[in-house]
PDB file of C-alpha atoms in Angstrom:
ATOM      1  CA  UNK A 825      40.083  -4.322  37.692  1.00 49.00           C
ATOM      2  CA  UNK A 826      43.439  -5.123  36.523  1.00 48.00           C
ATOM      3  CA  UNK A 827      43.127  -8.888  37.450  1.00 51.00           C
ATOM      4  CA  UNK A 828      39.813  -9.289  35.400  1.00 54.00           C
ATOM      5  CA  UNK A 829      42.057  -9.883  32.462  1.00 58.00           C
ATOM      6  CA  UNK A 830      44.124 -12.621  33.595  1.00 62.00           C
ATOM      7  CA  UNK A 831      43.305 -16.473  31.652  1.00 68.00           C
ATOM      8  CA  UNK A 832      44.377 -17.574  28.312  1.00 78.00           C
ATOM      9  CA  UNK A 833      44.967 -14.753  25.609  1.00 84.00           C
ATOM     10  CA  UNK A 834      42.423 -15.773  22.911  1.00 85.00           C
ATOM     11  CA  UNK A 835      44.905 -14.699  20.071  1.00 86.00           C
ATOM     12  CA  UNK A 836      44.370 -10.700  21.698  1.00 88.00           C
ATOM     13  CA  UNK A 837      46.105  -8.299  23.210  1.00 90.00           C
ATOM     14  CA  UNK A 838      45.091  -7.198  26.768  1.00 88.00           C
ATOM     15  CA  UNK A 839      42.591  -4.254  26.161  1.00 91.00           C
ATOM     16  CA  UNK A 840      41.269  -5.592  23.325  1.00 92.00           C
ATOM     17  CA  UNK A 841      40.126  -8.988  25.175  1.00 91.00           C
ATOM     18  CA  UNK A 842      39.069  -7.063  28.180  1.00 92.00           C
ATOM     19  CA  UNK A 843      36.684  -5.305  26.070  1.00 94.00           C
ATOM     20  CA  UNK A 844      35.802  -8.706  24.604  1.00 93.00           C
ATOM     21  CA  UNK A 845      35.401 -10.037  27.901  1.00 93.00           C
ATOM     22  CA  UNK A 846      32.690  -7.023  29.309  1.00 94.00           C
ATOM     23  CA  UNK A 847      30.660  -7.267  26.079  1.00 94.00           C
ATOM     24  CA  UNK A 848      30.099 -11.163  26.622  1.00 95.00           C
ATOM     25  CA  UNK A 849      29.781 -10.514  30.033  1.00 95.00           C
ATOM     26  CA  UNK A 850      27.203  -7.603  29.637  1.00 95.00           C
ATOM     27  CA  UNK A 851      25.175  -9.662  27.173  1.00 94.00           C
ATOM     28  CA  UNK A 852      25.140 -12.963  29.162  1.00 94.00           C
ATOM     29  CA  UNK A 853      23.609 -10.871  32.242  1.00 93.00           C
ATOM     30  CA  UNK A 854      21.301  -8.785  30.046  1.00 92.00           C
ATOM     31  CA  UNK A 855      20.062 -11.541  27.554  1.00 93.00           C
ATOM     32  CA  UNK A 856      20.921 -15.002  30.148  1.00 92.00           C
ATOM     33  CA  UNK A 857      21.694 -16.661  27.288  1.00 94.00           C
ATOM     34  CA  UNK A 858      24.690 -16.509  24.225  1.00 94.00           C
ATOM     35  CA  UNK A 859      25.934 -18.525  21.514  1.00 95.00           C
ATOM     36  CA  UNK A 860      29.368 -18.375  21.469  1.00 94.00           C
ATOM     37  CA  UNK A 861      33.684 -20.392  21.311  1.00 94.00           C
ATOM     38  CA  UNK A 862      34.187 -22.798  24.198  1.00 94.00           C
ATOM     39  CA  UNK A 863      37.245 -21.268  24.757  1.00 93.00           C
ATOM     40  CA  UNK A 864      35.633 -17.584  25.508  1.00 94.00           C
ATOM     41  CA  UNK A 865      32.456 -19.203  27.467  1.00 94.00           C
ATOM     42  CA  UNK A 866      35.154 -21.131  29.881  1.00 94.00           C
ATOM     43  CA  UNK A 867      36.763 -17.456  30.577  1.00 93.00           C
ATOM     44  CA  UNK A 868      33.425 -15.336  30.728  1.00 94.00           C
ATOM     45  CA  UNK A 869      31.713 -17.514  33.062  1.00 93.00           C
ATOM     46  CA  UNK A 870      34.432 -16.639  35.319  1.00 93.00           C
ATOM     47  CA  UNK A 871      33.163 -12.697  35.824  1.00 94.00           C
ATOM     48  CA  UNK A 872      29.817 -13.634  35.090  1.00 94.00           C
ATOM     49  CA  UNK A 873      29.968 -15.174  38.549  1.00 94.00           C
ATOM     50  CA  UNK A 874      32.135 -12.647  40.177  1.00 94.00           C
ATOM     51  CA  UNK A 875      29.370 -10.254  38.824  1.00 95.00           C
ATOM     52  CA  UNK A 876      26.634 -12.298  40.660  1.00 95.00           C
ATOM     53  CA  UNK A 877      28.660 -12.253  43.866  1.00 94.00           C
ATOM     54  CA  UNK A 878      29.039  -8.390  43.513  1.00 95.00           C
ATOM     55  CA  UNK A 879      25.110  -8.419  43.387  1.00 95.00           C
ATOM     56  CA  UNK A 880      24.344 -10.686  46.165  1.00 94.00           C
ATOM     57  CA  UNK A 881      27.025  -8.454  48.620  1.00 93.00           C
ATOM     58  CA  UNK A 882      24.564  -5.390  47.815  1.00 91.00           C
ATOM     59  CA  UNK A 883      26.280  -2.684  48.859  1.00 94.00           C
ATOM     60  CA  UNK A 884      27.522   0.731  47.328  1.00 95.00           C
ATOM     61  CA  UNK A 885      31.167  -0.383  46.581  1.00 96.00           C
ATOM     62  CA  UNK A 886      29.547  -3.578  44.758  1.00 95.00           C
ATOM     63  CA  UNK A 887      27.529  -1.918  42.608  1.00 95.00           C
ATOM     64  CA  UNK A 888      29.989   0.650  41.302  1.00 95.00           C
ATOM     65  CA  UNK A 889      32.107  -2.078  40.713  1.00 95.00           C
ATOM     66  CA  UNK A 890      29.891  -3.882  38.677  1.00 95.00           C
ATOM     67  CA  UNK A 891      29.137  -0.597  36.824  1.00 95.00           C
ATOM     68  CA  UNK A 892      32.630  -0.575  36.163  1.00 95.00           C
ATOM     69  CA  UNK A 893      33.059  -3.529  34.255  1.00 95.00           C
ATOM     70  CA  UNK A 894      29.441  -3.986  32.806  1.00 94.00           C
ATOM     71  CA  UNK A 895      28.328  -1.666  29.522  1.00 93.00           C
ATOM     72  CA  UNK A 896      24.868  -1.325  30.228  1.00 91.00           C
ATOM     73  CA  UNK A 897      23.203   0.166  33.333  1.00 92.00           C
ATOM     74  CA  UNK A 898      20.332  -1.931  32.398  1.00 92.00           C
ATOM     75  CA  UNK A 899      22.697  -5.245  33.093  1.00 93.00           C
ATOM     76  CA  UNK A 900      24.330  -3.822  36.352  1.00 94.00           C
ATOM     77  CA  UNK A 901      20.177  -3.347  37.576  1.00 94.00           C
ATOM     78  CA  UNK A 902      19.551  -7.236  36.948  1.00 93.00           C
ATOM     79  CA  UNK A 903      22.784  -7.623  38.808  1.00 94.00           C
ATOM     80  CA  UNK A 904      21.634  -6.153  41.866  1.00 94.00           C
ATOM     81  CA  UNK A 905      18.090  -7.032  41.386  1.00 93.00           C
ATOM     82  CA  UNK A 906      17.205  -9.794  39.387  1.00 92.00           C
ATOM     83  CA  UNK A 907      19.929 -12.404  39.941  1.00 94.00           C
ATOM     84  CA  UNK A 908      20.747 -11.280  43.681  1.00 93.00           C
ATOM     85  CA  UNK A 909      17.183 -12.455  44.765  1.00 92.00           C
ATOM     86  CA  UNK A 910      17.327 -15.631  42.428  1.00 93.00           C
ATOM     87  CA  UNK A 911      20.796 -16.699  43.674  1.00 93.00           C
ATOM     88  CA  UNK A 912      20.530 -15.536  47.314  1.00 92.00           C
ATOM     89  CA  UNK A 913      20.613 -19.407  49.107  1.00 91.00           C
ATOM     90  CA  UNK A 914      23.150 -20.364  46.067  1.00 90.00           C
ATOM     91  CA  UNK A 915      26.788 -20.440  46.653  1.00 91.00           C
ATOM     92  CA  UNK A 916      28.347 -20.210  43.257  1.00 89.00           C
ATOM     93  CA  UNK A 917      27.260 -22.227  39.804  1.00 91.00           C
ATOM     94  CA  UNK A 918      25.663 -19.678  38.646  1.00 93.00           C
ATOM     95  CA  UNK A 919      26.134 -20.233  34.473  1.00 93.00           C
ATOM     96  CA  UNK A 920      25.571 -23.532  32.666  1.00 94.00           C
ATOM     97  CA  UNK A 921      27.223 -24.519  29.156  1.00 94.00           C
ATOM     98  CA  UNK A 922      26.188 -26.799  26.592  1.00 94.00           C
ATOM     99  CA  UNK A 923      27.817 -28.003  23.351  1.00 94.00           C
ATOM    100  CA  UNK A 924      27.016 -27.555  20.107  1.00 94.00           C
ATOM    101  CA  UNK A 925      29.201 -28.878  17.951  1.00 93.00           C
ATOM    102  CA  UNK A 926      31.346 -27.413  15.813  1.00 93.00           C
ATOM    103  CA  UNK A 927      31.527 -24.386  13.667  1.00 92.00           C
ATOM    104  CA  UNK A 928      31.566 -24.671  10.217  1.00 92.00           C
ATOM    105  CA  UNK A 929      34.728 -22.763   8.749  1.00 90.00           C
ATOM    106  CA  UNK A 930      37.233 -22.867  11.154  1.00 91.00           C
ATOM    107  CA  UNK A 931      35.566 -25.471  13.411  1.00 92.00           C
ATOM    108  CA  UNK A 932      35.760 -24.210  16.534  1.00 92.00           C
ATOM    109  CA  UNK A 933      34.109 -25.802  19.623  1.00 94.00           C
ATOM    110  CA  UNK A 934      30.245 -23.646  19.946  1.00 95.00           C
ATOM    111  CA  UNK A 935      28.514 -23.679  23.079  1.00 95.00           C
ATOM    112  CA  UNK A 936      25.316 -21.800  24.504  1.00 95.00           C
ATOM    113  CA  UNK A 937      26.136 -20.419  28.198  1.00 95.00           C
ATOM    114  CA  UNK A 938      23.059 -19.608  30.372  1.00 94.00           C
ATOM    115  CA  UNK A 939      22.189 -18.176  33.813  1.00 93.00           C
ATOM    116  CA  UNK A 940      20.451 -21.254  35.490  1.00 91.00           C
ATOM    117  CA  UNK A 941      17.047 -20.636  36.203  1.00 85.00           C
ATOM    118  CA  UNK A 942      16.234 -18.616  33.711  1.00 73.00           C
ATOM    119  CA  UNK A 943      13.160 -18.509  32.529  1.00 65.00           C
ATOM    120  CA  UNK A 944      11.777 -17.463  28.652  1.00 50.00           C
ATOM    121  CA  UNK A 945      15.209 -16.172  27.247  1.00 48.00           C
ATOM    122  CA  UNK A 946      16.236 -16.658  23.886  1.00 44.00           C
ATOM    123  CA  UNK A 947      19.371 -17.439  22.244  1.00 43.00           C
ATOM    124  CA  UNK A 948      21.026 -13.986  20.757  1.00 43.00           C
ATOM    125  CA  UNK A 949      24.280 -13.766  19.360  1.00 47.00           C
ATOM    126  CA  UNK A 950      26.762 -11.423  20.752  1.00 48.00           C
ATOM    127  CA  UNK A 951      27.359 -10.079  17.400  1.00 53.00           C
ATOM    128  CA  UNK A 952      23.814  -9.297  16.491  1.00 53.00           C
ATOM    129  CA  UNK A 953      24.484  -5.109  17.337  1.00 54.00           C
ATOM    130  CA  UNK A 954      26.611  -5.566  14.769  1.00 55.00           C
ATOM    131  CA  UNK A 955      24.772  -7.002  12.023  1.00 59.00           C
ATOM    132  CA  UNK A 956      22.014  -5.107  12.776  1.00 61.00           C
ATOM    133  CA  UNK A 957      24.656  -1.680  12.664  1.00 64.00           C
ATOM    134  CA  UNK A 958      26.235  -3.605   9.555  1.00 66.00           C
ATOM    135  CA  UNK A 959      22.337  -3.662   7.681  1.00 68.00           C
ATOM    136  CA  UNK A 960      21.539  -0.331   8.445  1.00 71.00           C
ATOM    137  CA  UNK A 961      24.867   0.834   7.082  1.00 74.00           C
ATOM    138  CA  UNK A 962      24.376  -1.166   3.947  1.00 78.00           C
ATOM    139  CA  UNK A 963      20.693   0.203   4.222  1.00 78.00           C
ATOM    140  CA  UNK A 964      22.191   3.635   4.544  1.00 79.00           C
ATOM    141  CA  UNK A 965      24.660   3.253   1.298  1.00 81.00           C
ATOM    142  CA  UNK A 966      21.574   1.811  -0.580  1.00 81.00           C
ATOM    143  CA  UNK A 967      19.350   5.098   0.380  1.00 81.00           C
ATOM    144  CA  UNK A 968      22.053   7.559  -0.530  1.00 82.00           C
ATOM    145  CA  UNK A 969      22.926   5.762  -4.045  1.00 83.00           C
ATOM    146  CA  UNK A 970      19.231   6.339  -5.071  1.00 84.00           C
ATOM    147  CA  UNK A 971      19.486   9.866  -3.708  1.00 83.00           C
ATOM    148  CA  UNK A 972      22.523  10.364  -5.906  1.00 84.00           C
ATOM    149  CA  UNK A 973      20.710   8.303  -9.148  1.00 85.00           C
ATOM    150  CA  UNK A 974      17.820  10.608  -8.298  1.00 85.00           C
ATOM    151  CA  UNK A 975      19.934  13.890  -8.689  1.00 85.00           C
ATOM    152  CA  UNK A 976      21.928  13.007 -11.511  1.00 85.00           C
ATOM    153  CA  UNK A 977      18.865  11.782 -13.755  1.00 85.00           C
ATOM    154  CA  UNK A 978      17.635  15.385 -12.367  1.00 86.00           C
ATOM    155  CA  UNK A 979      20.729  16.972 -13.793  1.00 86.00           C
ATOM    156  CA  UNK A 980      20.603  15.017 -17.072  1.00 86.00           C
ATOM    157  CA  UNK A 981      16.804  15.998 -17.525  1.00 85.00           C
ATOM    158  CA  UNK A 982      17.593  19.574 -16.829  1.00 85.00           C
ATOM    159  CA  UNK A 983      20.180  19.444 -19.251  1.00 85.00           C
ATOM    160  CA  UNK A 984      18.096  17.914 -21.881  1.00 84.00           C
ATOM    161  CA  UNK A 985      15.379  20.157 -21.478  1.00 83.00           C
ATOM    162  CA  UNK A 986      17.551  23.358 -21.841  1.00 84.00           C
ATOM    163  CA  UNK A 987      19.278  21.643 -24.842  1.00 82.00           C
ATOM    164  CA  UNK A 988      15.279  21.229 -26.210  1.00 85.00           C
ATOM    165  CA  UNK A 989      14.842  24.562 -25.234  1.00 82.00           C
ATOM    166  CA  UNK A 990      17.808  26.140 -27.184  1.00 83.00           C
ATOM    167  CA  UNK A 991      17.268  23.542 -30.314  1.00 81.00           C
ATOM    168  CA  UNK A 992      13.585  25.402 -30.470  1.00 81.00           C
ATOM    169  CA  UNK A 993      14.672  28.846 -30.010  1.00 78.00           C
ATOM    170  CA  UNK A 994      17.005  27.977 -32.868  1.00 78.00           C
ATOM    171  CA  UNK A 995      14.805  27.307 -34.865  1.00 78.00           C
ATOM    172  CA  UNK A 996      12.727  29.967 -34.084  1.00 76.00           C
ATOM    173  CA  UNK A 997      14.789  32.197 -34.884  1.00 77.00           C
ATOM    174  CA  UNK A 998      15.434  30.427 -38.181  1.00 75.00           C
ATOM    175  CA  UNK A 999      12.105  30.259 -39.134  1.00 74.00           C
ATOM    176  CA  UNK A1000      12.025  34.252 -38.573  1.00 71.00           C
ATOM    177  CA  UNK A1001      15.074  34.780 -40.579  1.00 71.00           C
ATOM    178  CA  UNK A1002      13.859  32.920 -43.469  1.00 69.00           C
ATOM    179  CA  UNK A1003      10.589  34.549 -43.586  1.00 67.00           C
ATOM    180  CA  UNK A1004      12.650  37.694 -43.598  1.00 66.00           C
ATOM    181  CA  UNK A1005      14.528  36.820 -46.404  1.00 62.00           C
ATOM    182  CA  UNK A1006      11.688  35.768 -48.247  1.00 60.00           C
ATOM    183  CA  UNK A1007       9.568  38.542 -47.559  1.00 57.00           C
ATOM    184  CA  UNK A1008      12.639  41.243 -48.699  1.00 54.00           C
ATOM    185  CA  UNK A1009      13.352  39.275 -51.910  1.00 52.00           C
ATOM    186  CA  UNK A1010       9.765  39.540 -53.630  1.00 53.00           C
ATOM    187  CA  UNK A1011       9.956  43.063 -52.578  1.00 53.00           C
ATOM    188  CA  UNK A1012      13.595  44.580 -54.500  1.00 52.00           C
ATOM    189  CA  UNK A1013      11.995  41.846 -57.466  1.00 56.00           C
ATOM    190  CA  UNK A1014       8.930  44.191 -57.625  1.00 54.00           C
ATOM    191  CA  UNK A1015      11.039  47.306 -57.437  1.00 53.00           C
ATOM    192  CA  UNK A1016      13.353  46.108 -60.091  1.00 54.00           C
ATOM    193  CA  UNK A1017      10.007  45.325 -62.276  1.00 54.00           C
ATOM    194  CA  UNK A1018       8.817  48.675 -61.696  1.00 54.00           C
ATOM    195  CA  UNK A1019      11.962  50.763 -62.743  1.00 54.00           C
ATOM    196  CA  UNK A1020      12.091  48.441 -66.265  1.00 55.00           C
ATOM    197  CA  UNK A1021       8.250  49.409 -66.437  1.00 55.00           C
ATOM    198  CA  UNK A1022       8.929  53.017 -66.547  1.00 53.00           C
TER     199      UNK A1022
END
Protein backbone atom coordinates (compact mmCIF):
# COMPACT_ATOMS: atom_id res chain seq x y z
CA UNK A 1 0.00 0.00 0.00
CA UNK A 2 2.43 2.33 -1.39
CA UNK A 3 -0.20 5.16 -1.86
CA UNK A 4 -1.33 4.97 1.88
CA UNK A 5 1.52 7.30 2.55
CA UNK A 6 0.81 10.06 0.33
CA UNK A 7 -0.51 13.74 2.32
CA UNK A 8 1.57 16.22 4.07
CA UNK A 9 4.93 14.90 5.68
CA UNK A 10 4.36 15.75 9.39
CA UNK A 11 8.14 16.69 9.83
CA UNK A 12 8.85 12.49 8.98
CA UNK A 13 10.29 10.55 6.69
CA UNK A 14 8.12 8.02 4.73
CA UNK A 15 8.35 4.75 6.86
CA UNK A 16 8.48 6.37 9.85
CA UNK A 17 4.97 8.26 9.25
CA UNK A 18 3.51 5.19 7.73
CA UNK A 19 4.09 3.49 10.89
CA UNK A 20 2.67 6.60 12.58
CA UNK A 21 -0.17 6.50 10.40
CA UNK A 22 -1.22 2.41 11.18
CA UNK A 23 -0.76 2.95 14.93
CA UNK A 24 -3.39 5.93 14.91
CA UNK A 25 -5.25 4.10 12.60
CA UNK A 26 -5.22 0.76 14.62
CA UNK A 27 -6.12 2.62 17.81
CA UNK A 28 -8.95 4.79 16.36
CA UNK A 29 -10.67 1.38 15.11
CA UNK A 30 -9.83 -0.55 18.28
CA UNK A 31 -10.56 2.21 20.96
CA UNK A 32 -13.25 4.66 18.46
CA UNK A 33 -11.92 7.34 20.07
CA UNK A 34 -8.14 9.35 20.32
CA UNK A 35 -6.78 12.47 21.50
CA UNK A 36 -4.48 13.63 19.23
CA UNK A 37 -2.63 17.03 16.45
CA UNK A 38 -5.19 18.33 13.97
CA UNK A 39 -2.79 17.96 11.50
CA UNK A 40 -2.41 13.92 12.02
CA UNK A 41 -6.40 13.48 12.71
CA UNK A 42 -7.04 15.34 9.11
CA UNK A 43 -4.57 12.52 7.51
CA UNK A 44 -5.74 9.40 9.64
CA UNK A 45 -9.28 9.86 9.06
CA UNK A 46 -8.41 9.36 5.56
CA UNK A 47 -7.55 5.30 6.04
CA UNK A 48 -9.73 5.12 8.83
CA UNK A 49 -12.42 5.34 6.16
CA UNK A 50 -10.71 3.42 3.50
CA UNK A 51 -10.50 0.77 6.36
CA UNK A 52 -14.34 0.91 6.84
CA UNK A 53 -14.89 0.54 3.10
CA UNK A 54 -12.50 -2.54 3.11
CA UNK A 55 -14.96 -3.93 5.84
CA UNK A 56 -18.20 -3.19 4.30
CA UNK A 57 -16.79 -4.95 0.67
CA UNK A 58 -16.37 -8.25 2.92
CA UNK A 59 -14.52 -10.30 0.99
CA UNK A 60 -11.12 -12.28 1.29
CA UNK A 61 -8.91 -9.71 -0.60
CA UNK A 62 -10.49 -6.93 1.84
CA UNK A 63 -9.70 -8.40 4.79
CA UNK A 64 -6.08 -9.27 4.10
CA UNK A 65 -5.75 -5.92 3.12
CA UNK A 66 -6.88 -4.50 6.11
CA UNK A 67 -4.65 -7.00 7.99
CA UNK A 68 -2.01 -5.50 6.14
CA UNK A 69 -2.11 -2.14 7.26
CA UNK A 70 -3.81 -2.60 10.77
CA UNK A 71 -1.45 -3.92 13.95
CA UNK A 72 -3.91 -5.74 15.75
CA UNK A 73 -6.04 -8.69 14.56
CA UNK A 74 -8.38 -7.63 17.18
CA UNK A 75 -8.93 -4.12 15.08
CA UNK A 76 -9.07 -5.84 11.57
CA UNK A 77 -12.20 -8.20 13.45
CA UNK A 78 -14.19 -4.86 14.34
CA UNK A 79 -13.39 -3.95 10.79
CA UNK A 80 -15.17 -6.68 9.30
CA UNK A 81 -17.60 -7.07 12.03
CA UNK A 82 -18.39 -4.34 14.11
CA UNK A 83 -18.28 -1.25 11.87
CA UNK A 84 -19.36 -3.18 8.55
CA UNK A 85 -22.87 -3.85 10.14
CA UNK A 86 -23.01 -0.26 11.78
CA UNK A 87 -22.04 1.53 8.53
CA UNK A 88 -23.75 -0.80 6.01
CA UNK A 89 -26.68 1.98 4.63
CA UNK A 90 -23.76 4.77 5.18
CA UNK A 91 -21.81 6.00 2.30
CA UNK A 92 -18.72 7.52 3.77
CA UNK A 93 -18.42 10.02 7.06
CA UNK A 94 -17.49 7.61 8.99
CA UNK A 95 -15.04 9.67 11.76
CA UNK A 96 -16.01 12.92 13.48
CA UNK A 97 -13.40 15.57 14.97
CA UNK A 98 -13.72 18.02 17.57
CA UNK A 99 -11.39 20.75 18.88
CA UNK A 100 -9.79 21.16 21.82
CA UNK A 101 -7.80 23.84 21.95
CA UNK A 102 -4.45 24.09 22.09
CA UNK A 103 -1.57 22.26 23.56
CA UNK A 104 0.32 23.68 26.09
CA UNK A 105 4.16 23.70 25.05
CA UNK A 106 4.31 23.91 21.59
CA UNK A 107 0.62 24.78 21.04
CA UNK A 108 -0.44 22.72 18.59
CA UNK A 109 -4.09 22.44 17.41
CA UNK A 110 -5.67 19.03 19.77
CA UNK A 111 -8.62 17.36 18.61
CA UNK A 112 -10.56 14.07 19.70
CA UNK A 113 -11.49 11.94 16.41
CA UNK A 114 -14.32 9.36 16.87
CA UNK A 115 -16.16 6.64 14.90
CA UNK A 116 -19.79 8.10 14.83
CA UNK A 117 -22.08 6.06 16.58
CA UNK A 118 -20.14 4.84 18.98
CA UNK A 119 -21.36 4.01 21.92
CA UNK A 120 -19.47 3.89 25.72
CA UNK A 121 -15.81 4.52 24.45
CA UNK A 122 -13.44 6.45 26.25
CA UNK A 123 -10.87 8.84 25.36
CA UNK A 124 -7.21 6.97 25.35
CA UNK A 125 -4.20 8.46 24.20
CA UNK A 126 -2.25 6.89 21.50
CA UNK A 127 0.76 7.07 23.58
CA UNK A 128 -0.60 5.38 26.64
CA UNK A 129 1.44 1.72 25.56
CA UNK A 130 4.07 3.77 26.03
CA UNK A 131 3.77 5.26 29.30
CA UNK A 132 2.51 2.34 30.60
CA UNK A 133 5.99 0.39 28.90
CA UNK A 134 7.84 3.69 30.15
CA UNK A 135 6.40 2.92 34.15
CA UNK A 136 7.12 -0.52 34.12
CA UNK A 137 10.63 0.17 32.90
CA UNK A 138 11.13 2.77 35.55
CA UNK A 139 9.30 0.13 37.82
CA UNK A 140 11.79 -2.40 36.57
CA UNK A 141 15.07 -0.06 37.32
CA UNK A 142 13.46 0.68 40.78
CA UNK A 143 13.12 -3.32 41.56
CA UNK A 144 16.62 -4.14 40.42
CA UNK A 145 18.32 -1.08 42.44
CA UNK A 146 16.84 -2.60 45.68
CA UNK A 147 17.98 -6.02 44.50
CA UNK A 148 21.45 -4.58 44.09
CA UNK A 149 21.14 -2.38 47.71
CA UNK A 150 19.95 -5.74 49.02
CA UNK A 151 23.18 -7.66 47.88
CA UNK A 152 25.65 -5.21 48.64
CA UNK A 153 24.38 -4.53 52.36
CA UNK A 154 24.59 -8.57 52.15
CA UNK A 155 28.20 -8.32 51.13
CA UNK A 156 29.04 -5.57 53.65
CA UNK A 157 27.36 -7.68 56.53
CA UNK A 158 29.26 -10.72 55.48
CA UNK A 159 32.26 -8.83 55.54
CA UNK A 160 31.69 -7.39 58.89
CA UNK A 161 30.83 -10.48 60.42
CA UNK A 162 34.04 -12.32 59.22
CA UNK A 163 36.03 -9.19 60.29
CA UNK A 164 34.06 -9.85 63.99
CA UNK A 165 34.88 -13.23 63.56
CA UNK A 166 38.71 -12.84 63.01
CA UNK A 167 38.88 -9.74 65.69
CA UNK A 168 37.54 -12.67 68.28
CA UNK A 169 39.69 -15.40 67.21
CA UNK A 170 42.42 -12.82 67.76
CA UNK A 171 41.83 -12.38 70.72
CA UNK A 172 41.38 -15.72 71.53
CA UNK A 173 44.28 -16.61 70.74
CA UNK A 174 45.73 -13.73 72.75
CA UNK A 175 44.06 -14.51 75.69
CA UNK A 176 45.69 -18.18 75.32
CA UNK A 177 49.07 -16.83 74.76
CA UNK A 178 49.04 -14.70 77.72
CA UNK A 179 47.83 -17.29 80.00
CA UNK A 180 50.73 -19.24 78.63
CA UNK A 181 53.13 -16.84 79.44
CA UNK A 182 51.85 -16.37 82.72
CA UNK A 183 51.48 -19.79 83.63
CA UNK A 184 55.47 -20.60 82.41
CA UNK A 185 56.81 -17.55 84.31
CA UNK A 186 55.64 -18.54 88.00
CA UNK A 187 56.92 -21.87 87.09
CA UNK A 188 61.13 -21.18 86.06
CA UNK A 189 60.46 -18.41 89.34
CA UNK A 190 59.76 -21.53 91.51
CA UNK A 191 62.56 -23.50 89.96
CA UNK A 192 64.99 -20.71 90.37
CA UNK A 193 63.72 -20.55 94.23
CA UNK A 194 64.30 -24.08 94.60
CA UNK A 195 67.97 -24.37 93.26
CA UNK A 196 68.94 -21.13 95.79
CA UNK A 197 67.06 -23.34 98.49
CA UNK A 198 69.37 -26.17 98.12
Amino acid sequence: MRHMIAGTKLNRDSGHRKALYRNLVTDLLGYERITTTEAKAKQIRIFAERMVTLGKKGTLASRRRAAAFLYDERAVEKVMGVYATRYATRNGGYTRIYKLGTRLGDGAEMVIIEMVDSEGTQVIQPNDDAKSTKVKAEAKKAADKKAADKKAAARKAAVKDKAIKENTVKKVSAKKTETQTEEVVPKKRIAKKIIKEI
